[in-house]
């Protein structure tokens, strides 16, 4: 069977062969086989696939190596948070759980909806159970008074995989933070949110990696009636970093905020990809992505709103992507897409990409502010708007962004 | 030294090298300490260009002549160095700075200038006290000073904020570029009162304007007429009144 899977992948490279071998080390399991099959039918995503044309894992990840760079320190404070740690060799959950949170560590793989659409998510789900780690960490939230749940992805190794499922019961609210800190040659995770009627989740993602690491974070979010989901991402990129979020409004009157800021330096690459399906009427989506890229850095934004004919009536959705090219040699690719079949909807999108405004720079310099400071102030203010919905972590994310801009 | 701003035979071009146009063409002008000089001229005479050349905006290339402020050659300095030397331009169209509150901006500017001059930073309480006094004099709402600079402000509010910055930064030489444009009569009076409060024996001003109206409020010591990039006539305040009556064509026809 392993041979058959390998045959699925066209011209497998050393990294893909290693992934097949790792899959083969695990006990046989029909669902795991299906998950790995969803990955293997394409292999590592590459530029010949429309959704991956700017983020080519196959080209970037020829072998699966331990990077010479270590994980960065986690800037997100624990502050009494419930911390779950994922490393290439282990998993650690909090010893004491409060009332209102149940954690199930499942040894068997679980089915993943639309696995073919998220090959890196399918890969993460099929290999998460390696090295006696749980194949799925399932969390059930039955209270609104939980401390923040913090998921930390770090530690040295060739590869690290994780799968997390969070179910928020009706009317409950949860705050989640996530740090992807590098250390592994490939870190792939998939996290799913099931938000039941009138439940809410606030999720913050911090990602920072080196030029020797590839990161693929996939999130699948399902919202029942009147559920609310607010996501804020701050990404500094890696050799390749793909932060993908797929949202399904599956019952009426749910609302989603999807914000992201990417700050990318030389030799690094960040890809913010989102897909929002307005599969029920009267749902709201607000999306703001801001990027700032230096010479030799690459930013990718792919956003899509899909509004089917009958289900998506009274959709109210807005998608904005704005990128600053801070230096010559900075690269940004953007593909905002609205695919709308319903006729009574409000959908807007905007996409801009350019340098800092000369008028603003001159005005500030005329007042005595040195050019470097003026650039940093303008860029900080530009990026800060995308971090405003991060709740208790907004200040921290702003500080991280400012520190990067100050050093840039 | 009595002369503050001294411009000699200045020529400057605007635009790319390939199609640079000479806009300032042999301009000579002196503004002594304590005086207010007005520059009037028709559209396209080079009034705004002069203000940008003096403050060092990119895209404005000096091709000849000199300009000094208190004896320092300013043409080789970066815009921020000129600002630290005390040169302030009140913009015809103040620029919106999203995400940077007025007070944050002015404090950053003030401390940057002080740092360049080797002075200590202003303390937060001193800054707030000063801001409150200046804001009161200009009838500025305290809430307005917490909002992003010029974002969503009316034309009149933006001009008042230019004067606020001027009074906070206390520059020693001011260039007012069309400060009267976009102001109603009440706002014009508030803004003029602010500028007049800045008049001092240690400070010089260059007031650039189309119309004589502003000069009823800010009385100049001298009036210069700018045409085709050079000063073609100089006189007292009565010259402005004559311009208002006879138009630029009358005066320019006479000197041409």
PDB file of C-alpha atoms in Angstrom, chain A residues 76-352:
ATOM      1  CA  UNK A  76       2.932  35.373  23.834  1.00  0.00           C
ATOM      2  CA  UNK A  77       2.787  35.337  27.647  1.00  0.00           C
ATOM      3  CA  UNK A  78       1.232  32.356  29.386  1.00  0.00           C
ATOM      4  CA  UNK A  79      -0.521  34.600  31.935  1.00  0.00           C
ATOM      5  CA  UNK A  80      -2.428  31.695  33.387  1.00  0.00           C
ATOM      6  CA  UNK A  81      -3.273  30.342  29.933  1.00  0.00           C
ATOM      7  CA  UNK A  82      -3.793  26.616  29.403  1.00  0.00           C
ATOM      8  CA  UNK A  83      -0.704  25.726  27.371  1.00  0.00           C
ATOM      9  CA  UNK A  84      -0.512  22.859  24.881  1.00  0.00           C
ATOM     10  CA  UNK A  85       2.949  22.216  23.446  1.00  0.00           C
ATOM     11  CA  UNK A  86       3.625  20.433  20.186  1.00  0.00           C
ATOM     12  CA  UNK A  87       7.200  19.529  19.269  1.00  0.00           C
ATOM     13  CA  UNK A  88       8.683  17.188  16.634  1.00  0.00           C
ATOM     14  CA  UNK A  89       8.978  14.481  19.272  1.00  0.00           C
ATOM     15  CA  UNK A  90       6.261  15.083  21.787  1.00  0.00           C
ATOM     16  CA  UNK A  91       3.054  16.600  23.056  1.00  0.00           C
ATOM     17  CA  UNK A  92       2.342  18.207  26.399  1.00  0.00           C
ATOM     18  CA  UNK A  93      -1.052  19.174  27.760  1.00  0.00           C
ATOM     19  CA  UNK A  94      -1.833  21.070  30.970  1.00  0.00           C
ATOM     20  CA  UNK A  95      -1.895  18.788  33.991  1.00  0.00           C
ATOM     21  CA  UNK A  96      -5.014  20.303  35.531  1.00  0.00           C
ATOM     22  CA  UNK A  97      -8.000  21.237  33.475  1.00  0.00           C
ATOM     23  CA  UNK A  98     -10.655  23.635  34.732  1.00  0.00           C
ATOM     24  CA  UNK A  99     -14.350  22.869  34.655  1.00  0.00           C
ATOM     25  CA  UNK A 100     -15.769  23.666  31.278  1.00  0.00           C
ATOM     26  CA  UNK A 101     -12.933  22.165  29.257  1.00  0.00           C
ATOM     27  CA  UNK A 102     -12.579  18.546  28.262  1.00  0.00           C
ATOM     28  CA  UNK A 103      -9.534  17.319  26.374  1.00  0.00           C
ATOM     29  CA  UNK A 104      -9.508  14.034  24.484  1.00  0.00           C
ATOM     30  CA  UNK A 105      -6.259  12.682  23.082  1.00  0.00           C
ATOM     31  CA  UNK A 106      -7.301  10.364  20.292  1.00  0.00           C
ATOM     32  CA  UNK A 107      -4.916   7.708  19.006  1.00  0.00           C
ATOM     33  CA  UNK A 108      -6.820   7.033  15.801  1.00  0.00           C
ATOM     34  CA  UNK A 109      -6.999   9.404  12.887  1.00  0.00           C
ATOM     35  CA  UNK A 110     -10.257  11.237  12.313  1.00  0.00           C
ATOM     36  CA  UNK A 111     -11.852  12.064   8.985  1.00  0.00           C
ATOM     37  CA  UNK A 112     -11.192  15.545   7.645  1.00  0.00           C
ATOM     38  CA  UNK A 113     -13.805  17.259   5.496  1.00  0.00           C
ATOM     39  CA  UNK A 114     -12.583  18.594   2.152  1.00  0.00           C
ATOM     40  CA  UNK A 115      -9.188  16.970   2.709  1.00  0.00           C
ATOM     41  CA  UNK A 116      -8.401  17.224  -1.012  1.00  0.00           C
ATOM     42  CA  UNK A 117      -8.719  21.031  -0.820  1.00  0.00           C
ATOM     43  CA  UNK A 118      -6.109  21.256   1.922  1.00  0.00           C
ATOM     44  CA  UNK A 119      -3.271  18.853   1.060  1.00  0.00           C
ATOM     45  CA  UNK A 120      -0.954  20.161   3.784  1.00  0.00           C
ATOM     46  CA  UNK A 121      -3.787  19.917   6.315  1.00  0.00           C
ATOM     47  CA  UNK A 122      -4.416  16.334   5.199  1.00  0.00           C
ATOM     48  CA  UNK A 123      -0.698  15.582   5.582  1.00  0.00           C
ATOM     49  CA  UNK A 124      -0.692  17.046   9.100  1.00  0.00           C
ATOM     50  CA  UNK A 125      -3.771  15.035  10.048  1.00  0.00           C
ATOM     51  CA  UNK A 126      -2.342  11.774   8.675  1.00  0.00           C
ATOM     52  CA  UNK A 127       1.018  12.094  10.436  1.00  0.00           C
ATOM     53  CA  UNK A 128      -0.031  13.824  13.691  1.00  0.00           C
ATOM     54  CA  UNK A 129      -0.095  10.487  15.480  1.00  0.00           C
ATOM     55  CA  UNK A 130       3.617   9.753  14.925  1.00  0.00           C
ATOM     56  CA  UNK A 131       5.903   9.069  17.841  1.00  0.00           C
ATOM     57  CA  UNK A 132       3.034   8.118  20.161  1.00  0.00           C
ATOM     58  CA  UNK A 133       1.545  11.569  20.029  1.00  0.00           C
ATOM     59  CA  UNK A 134      -2.227  11.891  19.794  1.00  0.00           C
ATOM     60  CA  UNK A 135      -3.501  11.750  16.208  1.00  0.00           C
ATOM     61  CA  UNK A 136      -6.103  14.294  17.238  1.00  0.00           C
ATOM     62  CA  UNK A 137      -6.332  16.539  20.258  1.00  0.00           C
ATOM     63  CA  UNK A 138     -10.018  17.229  20.720  1.00  0.00           C
ATOM     64  CA  UNK A 139     -11.118  20.034  23.019  1.00  0.00           C
ATOM     65  CA  UNK A 140     -14.682  20.605  24.088  1.00  0.00           C
ATOM     66  CA  UNK A 141     -15.567  23.990  25.511  1.00  0.00           C
ATOM     67  CA  UNK A 142     -18.640  24.073  27.754  1.00  0.00           C
ATOM     68  CA  UNK A 143     -17.957  27.288  29.652  1.00  0.00           C
ATOM     69  CA  UNK A 144     -17.278  30.920  28.795  1.00  0.00           C
ATOM     70  CA  UNK A 145     -14.954  31.431  31.723  1.00  0.00           C
ATOM     71  CA  UNK A 146     -11.930  29.477  30.591  1.00  0.00           C
ATOM     72  CA  UNK A 147      -8.475  30.978  30.576  1.00  0.00           C
ATOM     73  CA  UNK A 148      -6.964  31.483  27.142  1.00  0.00           C
ATOM     74  CA  UNK A 149      -5.971  28.262  25.376  1.00  0.00           C
ATOM     75  CA  UNK A 150      -2.444  28.549  24.035  1.00  0.00           C
ATOM     76  CA  UNK A 151      -0.990  26.205  21.412  1.00  0.00           C
ATOM     77  CA  UNK A 152       2.750  26.345  20.988  1.00  0.00           C
ATOM     78  CA  UNK A 153       4.531  24.755  18.038  1.00  0.00           C
ATOM     79  CA  UNK A 154       8.306  24.665  18.489  1.00  0.00           C
ATOM     80  CA  UNK A 155      11.354  22.480  19.061  1.00  0.00           C
ATOM     81  CA  UNK A 156      14.113  21.077  16.886  1.00  0.00           C
ATOM     82  CA  UNK A 157      13.580  18.286  14.392  1.00  0.00           C
ATOM     83  CA  UNK A 158      13.005  17.332  10.786  1.00  0.00           C
ATOM     84  CA  UNK A 159       9.234  17.592  10.911  1.00  0.00           C
ATOM     85  CA  UNK A 160       6.380  18.232  13.296  1.00  0.00           C
ATOM     86  CA  UNK A 161       2.694  17.502  12.735  1.00  0.00           C
ATOM     87  CA  UNK A 162      -0.382  18.303  14.784  1.00  0.00           C
ATOM     88  CA  UNK A 163      -4.117  18.127  14.597  1.00  0.00           C
ATOM     89  CA  UNK A 164      -6.442  20.000  16.941  1.00  0.00           C
ATOM     90  CA  UNK A 165     -10.230  20.087  16.994  1.00  0.00           C
ATOM     91  CA  UNK A 166     -12.054  22.617  19.147  1.00  0.00           C
ATOM     92  CA  UNK A 167     -15.773  22.336  19.652  1.00  0.00           C
ATOM     93  CA  UNK A 168     -17.445  25.285  21.318  1.00  0.00           C
ATOM     94  CA  UNK A 169     -20.863  24.387  22.660  1.00  0.00           C
ATOM     95  CA  UNK A 170     -23.871  26.694  22.124  1.00  0.00           C
ATOM     96  CA  UNK A 171     -23.500  30.157  23.603  1.00  0.00           C
ATOM     97  CA  UNK A 172     -19.964  29.577  24.900  1.00  0.00           C
ATOM     98  CA  UNK A 173     -16.934  31.751  24.221  1.00  0.00           C
ATOM     99  CA  UNK A 174     -13.258  30.885  24.039  1.00  0.00           C
ATOM    100  CA  UNK A 175      -9.990  32.697  23.397  1.00  0.00           C
ATOM    101  CA  UNK A 176      -7.220  30.849  21.612  1.00  0.00           C
ATOM    102  CA  UNK A 177      -3.652  31.846  20.823  1.00  0.00           C
ATOM    103  CA  UNK A 178      -1.155  30.022  18.691  1.00  0.00           C
ATOM    104  CA  UNK A 179       2.590  30.432  18.315  1.00  0.00           C
ATOM    105  CA  UNK A 180       4.428  28.853  15.419  1.00  0.00           C
ATOM    106  CA  UNK A 181       8.015  29.396  16.434  1.00  0.00           C
ATOM    107  CA  UNK A 182      10.109  27.391  13.984  1.00  0.00           C
ATOM    108  CA  UNK A 183      12.734  24.787  14.813  1.00  0.00           C
ATOM    109  CA  UNK A 184      11.448  22.039  12.528  1.00  0.00           C
ATOM    110  CA  UNK A 185      12.268  21.694   8.835  1.00  0.00           C
ATOM    111  CA  UNK A 186       8.551  21.269   8.218  1.00  0.00           C
ATOM    112  CA  UNK A 187       5.836  22.187  10.680  1.00  0.00           C
ATOM    113  CA  UNK A 188       2.343  21.312   9.493  1.00  0.00           C
ATOM    114  CA  UNK A 189      -0.740  21.661  11.624  1.00  0.00           C
ATOM    115  CA  UNK A 190      -4.454  21.583  11.109  1.00  0.00           C
ATOM    116  CA  UNK A 191      -6.860  23.141  13.568  1.00  0.00           C
ATOM    117  CA  UNK A 192     -10.619  22.923  13.305  1.00  0.00           C
ATOM    118  CA  UNK A 193     -13.209  25.070  15.020  1.00  0.00           C
ATOM    119  CA  UNK A 194     -16.801  23.948  15.349  1.00  0.00           C
ATOM    120  CA  UNK A 195     -18.707  26.919  16.679  1.00  0.00           C
ATOM    121  CA  UNK A 196     -22.207  25.927  17.662  1.00  0.00           C
ATOM    122  CA  UNK A 197     -25.206  28.219  17.883  1.00  0.00           C
ATOM    123  CA  UNK A 198     -24.220  31.631  19.227  1.00  0.00           C
ATOM    124  CA  UNK A 199     -20.783  30.382  20.314  1.00  0.00           C
ATOM    125  CA  UNK A 200     -17.741  32.574  19.784  1.00  0.00           C
ATOM    126  CA  UNK A 201     -14.004  32.242  19.413  1.00  0.00           C
ATOM    127  CA  UNK A 202     -11.211  34.781  19.278  1.00  0.00           C
ATOM    128  CA  UNK A 203      -8.043  33.331  17.739  1.00  0.00           C
ATOM    129  CA  UNK A 204      -4.617  34.948  17.479  1.00  0.00           C
ATOM    130  CA  UNK A 205      -1.792  33.447  15.455  1.00  0.00           C
ATOM    131  CA  UNK A 206       1.848  34.408  15.762  1.00  0.00           C
ATOM    132  CA  UNK A 207       4.256  32.898  13.263  1.00  0.00           C
ATOM    133  CA  UNK A 208       7.982  33.401  12.944  1.00  0.00           C
ATOM    134  CA  UNK A 209      10.472  31.169  11.188  1.00  0.00           C
ATOM    135  CA  UNK A 210      13.864  31.000   9.534  1.00  0.00           C
ATOM    136  CA  UNK A 211      15.069  30.591   5.975  1.00  0.00           C
ATOM    137  CA  UNK A 212      15.483  26.858   6.617  1.00  0.00           C
ATOM    138  CA  UNK A 213      11.951  26.119   7.737  1.00  0.00           C
ATOM    139  CA  UNK A 214       8.631  25.533   6.025  1.00  0.00           C
ATOM    140  CA  UNK A 215       5.365  26.081   7.871  1.00  0.00           C
ATOM    141  CA  UNK A 216       1.865  25.106   6.813  1.00  0.00           C
ATOM    142  CA  UNK A 217      -0.916  26.052   9.176  1.00  0.00           C
ATOM    143  CA  UNK A 218      -4.396  25.093   8.028  1.00  0.00           C
ATOM    144  CA  UNK A 219      -7.564  26.117   9.846  1.00  0.00           C
ATOM    145  CA  UNK A 220     -11.076  24.928   9.085  1.00  0.00           C
ATOM    146  CA  UNK A 221     -13.824  26.929  10.760  1.00  0.00           C
ATOM    147  CA  UNK A 222     -17.509  26.003  10.776  1.00  0.00           C
ATOM    148  CA  UNK A 223     -20.075  28.392  12.147  1.00  0.00           C
ATOM    149  CA  UNK A 224     -23.606  27.559  13.220  1.00  0.00           C
ATOM    150  CA  UNK A 225     -26.318  30.182  13.571  1.00  0.00           C
ATOM    151  CA  UNK A 226     -25.219  33.488  15.124  1.00  0.00           C
ATOM    152  CA  UNK A 227     -21.772  32.164  15.943  1.00  0.00           C
ATOM    153  CA  UNK A 228     -18.877  34.613  15.903  1.00  0.00           C
ATOM    154  CA  UNK A 229     -15.270  34.058  14.965  1.00  0.00           C
ATOM    155  CA  UNK A 230     -12.494  36.661  15.120  1.00  0.00           C
ATOM    156  CA  UNK A 231      -9.035  35.798  13.852  1.00  0.00           C
ATOM    157  CA  UNK A 232      -5.879  37.922  13.857  1.00  0.00           C
ATOM    158  CA  UNK A 233      -2.630  36.710  12.346  1.00  0.00           C
ATOM    159  CA  UNK A 234       0.819  38.240  12.645  1.00  0.00           C
ATOM    160  CA  UNK A 235       3.272  36.481  10.365  1.00  0.00           C
ATOM    161  CA  UNK A 236       6.947  37.146   9.762  1.00  0.00           C
ATOM    162  CA  UNK A 237       7.291  34.305   7.271  1.00  0.00           C
ATOM    163  CA  UNK A 238       9.819  31.490   6.912  1.00  0.00           C
ATOM    164  CA  UNK A 239      11.467  29.862   3.934  1.00  0.00           C
ATOM    165  CA  UNK A 240       7.832  29.196   3.137  1.00  0.00           C
ATOM    166  CA  UNK A 241       4.936  29.940   5.453  1.00  0.00           C
ATOM    167  CA  UNK A 242       1.420  29.166   4.328  1.00  0.00           C
ATOM    168  CA  UNK A 243      -1.282  30.263   6.759  1.00  0.00           C
ATOM    169  CA  UNK A 244      -4.567  29.101   5.356  1.00  0.00           C
ATOM    170  CA  UNK A 245      -8.038  29.571   6.774  1.00  0.00           C
ATOM    171  CA  UNK A 246     -11.181  28.069   5.314  1.00  0.00           C
ATOM    172  CA  UNK A 247     -14.411  29.322   6.813  1.00  0.00           C
ATOM    173  CA  UNK A 248     -17.913  27.956   6.273  1.00  0.00           C
ATOM    174  CA  UNK A 249     -20.944  29.930   7.298  1.00  0.00           C
ATOM    175  CA  UNK A 250     -23.293  26.965   7.510  1.00  0.00           C
ATOM    176  CA  UNK A 251     -26.237  28.535   9.335  1.00  0.00           C
ATOM    177  CA  UNK A 252     -27.705  32.043   9.201  1.00  0.00           C
ATOM    178  CA  UNK A 253     -26.496  35.213  10.903  1.00  0.00           C
ATOM    179  CA  UNK A 254     -22.984  34.148  11.789  1.00  0.00           C
ATOM    180  CA  UNK A 255     -20.171  36.680  11.659  1.00  0.00           C
ATOM    181  CA  UNK A 256     -16.473  36.437  10.988  1.00  0.00           C
ATOM    182  CA  UNK A 257     -13.543  38.814  11.198  1.00  0.00           C
ATOM    183  CA  UNK A 258     -10.390  37.624   9.450  1.00  0.00           C
ATOM    184  CA  UNK A 259      -7.481  39.985   9.913  1.00  0.00           C
ATOM    185  CA  UNK A 260      -3.823  39.483   9.198  1.00  0.00           C
ATOM    186  CA  UNK A 261      -0.574  41.411   9.089  1.00  0.00           C
ATOM    187  CA  UNK A 262       2.510  40.063   7.377  1.00  0.00           C
ATOM    188  CA  UNK A 263       5.972  41.571   7.752  1.00  0.00           C
ATOM    189  CA  UNK A 264       8.476  39.840   5.558  1.00  0.00           C
ATOM    190  CA  UNK A 265      12.230  40.309   5.375  1.00  0.00           C
ATOM    191  CA  UNK A 266      14.919  39.120   3.018  1.00  0.00           C
ATOM    192  CA  UNK A 267      14.779  35.461   1.975  1.00  0.00           C
ATOM    193  CA  UNK A 268      11.418  34.897   3.670  1.00  0.00           C
ATOM    194  CA  UNK A 269       7.979  34.126   2.312  1.00  0.00           C
ATOM    195  CA  UNK A 270       4.509  34.432   3.841  1.00  0.00           C
ATOM    196  CA  UNK A 271       1.302  33.271   2.216  1.00  0.00           C
ATOM    197  CA  UNK A 272      -2.045  34.310   3.690  1.00  0.00           C
ATOM    198  CA  UNK A 273      -4.765  32.297   1.988  1.00  0.00           C
ATOM    199  CA  UNK A 274      -8.423  32.381   2.980  1.00  0.00           C
ATOM    200  CA  UNK A 275     -11.611  30.895   1.622  1.00  0.00           C
ATOM    201  CA  UNK A 276     -14.981  31.922   3.011  1.00  0.00           C
ATOM    202  CA  UNK A 277     -18.144  30.113   1.985  1.00  0.00           C
ATOM    203  CA  UNK A 278     -21.351  32.006   2.692  1.00  0.00           C
ATOM    204  CA  UNK A 279     -23.425  28.851   2.782  1.00  0.00           C
ATOM    205  CA  UNK A 280     -26.274  30.409   4.802  1.00  0.00           C
ATOM    206  CA  UNK A 281     -28.133  33.679   4.616  1.00  0.00           C
ATOM    207  CA  UNK A 282     -27.457  36.939   6.489  1.00  0.00           C
ATOM    208  CA  UNK A 283     -23.873  36.130   7.444  1.00  0.00           C
ATOM    209  CA  UNK A 284     -21.182  38.782   7.776  1.00  0.00           C
ATOM    210  CA  UNK A 285     -17.481  38.588   6.910  1.00  0.00           C
ATOM    211  CA  UNK A 286     -14.976  41.367   7.478  1.00  0.00           C
ATOM    212  CA  UNK A 287     -11.477  40.765   6.223  1.00  0.00           C
ATOM    213  CA  UNK A 288      -8.481  43.089   6.419  1.00  0.00           C
ATOM    214  CA  UNK A 289      -4.971  41.991   5.497  1.00  0.00           C
ATOM    215  CA  UNK A 290      -2.001  44.335   5.617  1.00  0.00           C
ATOM    216  CA  UNK A 291       1.489  43.527   4.511  1.00  0.00           C
ATOM    217  CA  UNK A 292       4.906  45.187   4.545  1.00  0.00           C
ATOM    218  CA  UNK A 293       7.746  43.579   2.657  1.00  0.00           C
ATOM    219  CA  UNK A 294      11.479  44.285   2.435  1.00  0.00           C
ATOM    220  CA  UNK A 295      13.908  43.661  -0.429  1.00  0.00           C
ATOM    221  CA  UNK A 296      14.154  39.923  -1.056  1.00  0.00           C
ATOM    222  CA  UNK A 297      10.942  39.107   0.824  1.00  0.00           C
ATOM    223  CA  UNK A 298       7.742  37.720  -0.682  1.00  0.00           C
ATOM    224  CA  UNK A 299       4.159  38.220   0.460  1.00  0.00           C
ATOM    225  CA  UNK A 300       1.192  36.334  -0.953  1.00  0.00           C
ATOM    226  CA  UNK A 301      -2.470  37.112  -0.365  1.00  0.00           C
ATOM    227  CA  UNK A 302      -5.189  34.890  -1.780  1.00  0.00           C
ATOM    228  CA  UNK A 303      -8.703  35.619  -0.591  1.00  0.00           C
ATOM    229  CA  UNK A 304     -11.939  34.172  -1.842  1.00  0.00           C
ATOM    230  CA  UNK A 305     -15.569  34.749  -0.919  1.00  0.00           C
ATOM    231  CA  UNK A 306     -17.931  32.174  -2.345  1.00  0.00           C
ATOM    232  CA  UNK A 307     -21.647  32.977  -2.193  1.00  0.00           C
ATOM    233  CA  UNK A 308     -23.935  30.249  -3.589  1.00  0.00           C
ATOM    234  CA  UNK A 309     -27.175  31.227  -5.319  1.00  0.00           C
ATOM    235  CA  UNK A 310     -29.930  30.468  -2.826  1.00  0.00           C
ATOM    236  CA  UNK A 311     -28.107  29.849   0.435  1.00  0.00           C
ATOM    237  CA  UNK A 312     -26.070  33.042   0.513  1.00  0.00           C
ATOM    238  CA  UNK A 313     -28.773  35.726   0.308  1.00  0.00           C
ATOM    239  CA  UNK A 314     -28.225  38.893   2.397  1.00  0.00           C
ATOM    240  CA  UNK A 315     -24.535  38.183   2.663  1.00  0.00           C
ATOM    241  CA  UNK A 316     -22.551  41.194   3.891  1.00  0.00           C
ATOM    242  CA  UNK A 317     -18.867  40.742   3.143  1.00  0.00           C
ATOM    243  CA  UNK A 318     -15.850  42.965   2.713  1.00  0.00           C
ATOM    244  CA  UNK A 319     -12.306  41.944   1.768  1.00  0.00           C
ATOM    245  CA  UNK A 320      -9.408  44.379   1.893  1.00  0.00           C
ATOM    246  CA  UNK A 321      -5.764  43.684   1.191  1.00  0.00           C
ATOM    247  CA  UNK A 322      -3.175  46.452   1.324  1.00  0.00           C
ATOM    248  CA  UNK A 323       0.518  45.907   0.938  1.00  0.00           C
ATOM    249  CA  UNK A 324       3.506  48.184   1.308  1.00  0.00           C
ATOM    250  CA  UNK A 325       6.625  47.477  -0.694  1.00  0.00           C
ATOM    251  CA  UNK A 326       9.152  49.007   1.685  1.00  0.00           C
ATOM    252  CA  UNK A 327      12.141  48.580  -0.630  1.00  0.00           C
ATOM    253  CA  UNK A 328      12.954  47.878  -4.249  1.00  0.00           C
ATOM    254  CA  UNK A 329      13.092  44.125  -4.684  1.00  0.00           C
ATOM    255  CA  UNK A 330      10.115  43.414  -2.407  1.00  0.00           C
ATOM    256  CA  UNK A 331       7.537  41.103  -3.988  1.00  0.00           C
ATOM    257  CA  UNK A 332       3.818  40.802  -3.309  1.00  0.00           C
ATOM    258  CA  UNK A 333       1.352  38.583  -5.153  1.00  0.00           C
ATOM    259  CA  UNK A 334      -2.347  39.149  -4.552  1.00  0.00           C
ATOM    260  CA  UNK A 335      -5.457  37.420  -5.781  1.00  0.00           C
ATOM    261  CA  UNK A 336      -8.685  38.687  -4.236  1.00  0.00           C
ATOM    262  CA  UNK A 337     -11.692  36.798  -5.595  1.00  0.00           C
ATOM    263  CA  UNK A 338     -15.431  37.177  -5.171  1.00  0.00           C
ATOM    264  CA  UNK A 339     -17.553  34.406  -6.614  1.00  0.00           C
ATOM    265  CA  UNK A 340     -21.158  35.394  -6.121  1.00  0.00           C
ATOM    266  CA  UNK A 341     -24.281  33.687  -7.402  1.00  0.00           C
ATOM    267  CA  UNK A 342     -26.851  35.123  -4.967  1.00  0.00           C
ATOM    268  CA  UNK A 343     -28.456  38.382  -6.114  1.00  0.00           C
ATOM    269  CA  UNK A 344     -29.210  40.227  -2.878  1.00  0.00           C
ATOM    270  CA  UNK A 345     -25.772  40.589  -1.311  1.00  0.00           C
ATOM    271  CA  UNK A 346     -23.305  43.272  -0.376  1.00  0.00           C
ATOM    272  CA  UNK A 347     -19.789  42.206  -1.232  1.00  0.00           C
ATOM    273  CA  UNK A 348     -16.881  44.583  -1.560  1.00  0.00           C
ATOM    274  CA  UNK A 349     -13.198  44.150  -2.042  1.00  0.00           C
ATOM    275  CA  UNK A 350     -10.144  46.328  -2.360  1.00  0.00           C
ATOM    276  CA  UNK A 351      -6.561  45.559  -3.147  1.00  0.00           C
ATOM    277  CA  UNK A 352      -3.652  47.996  -3.156  1.00  0.00           C
TER     278      UNK A 352
END
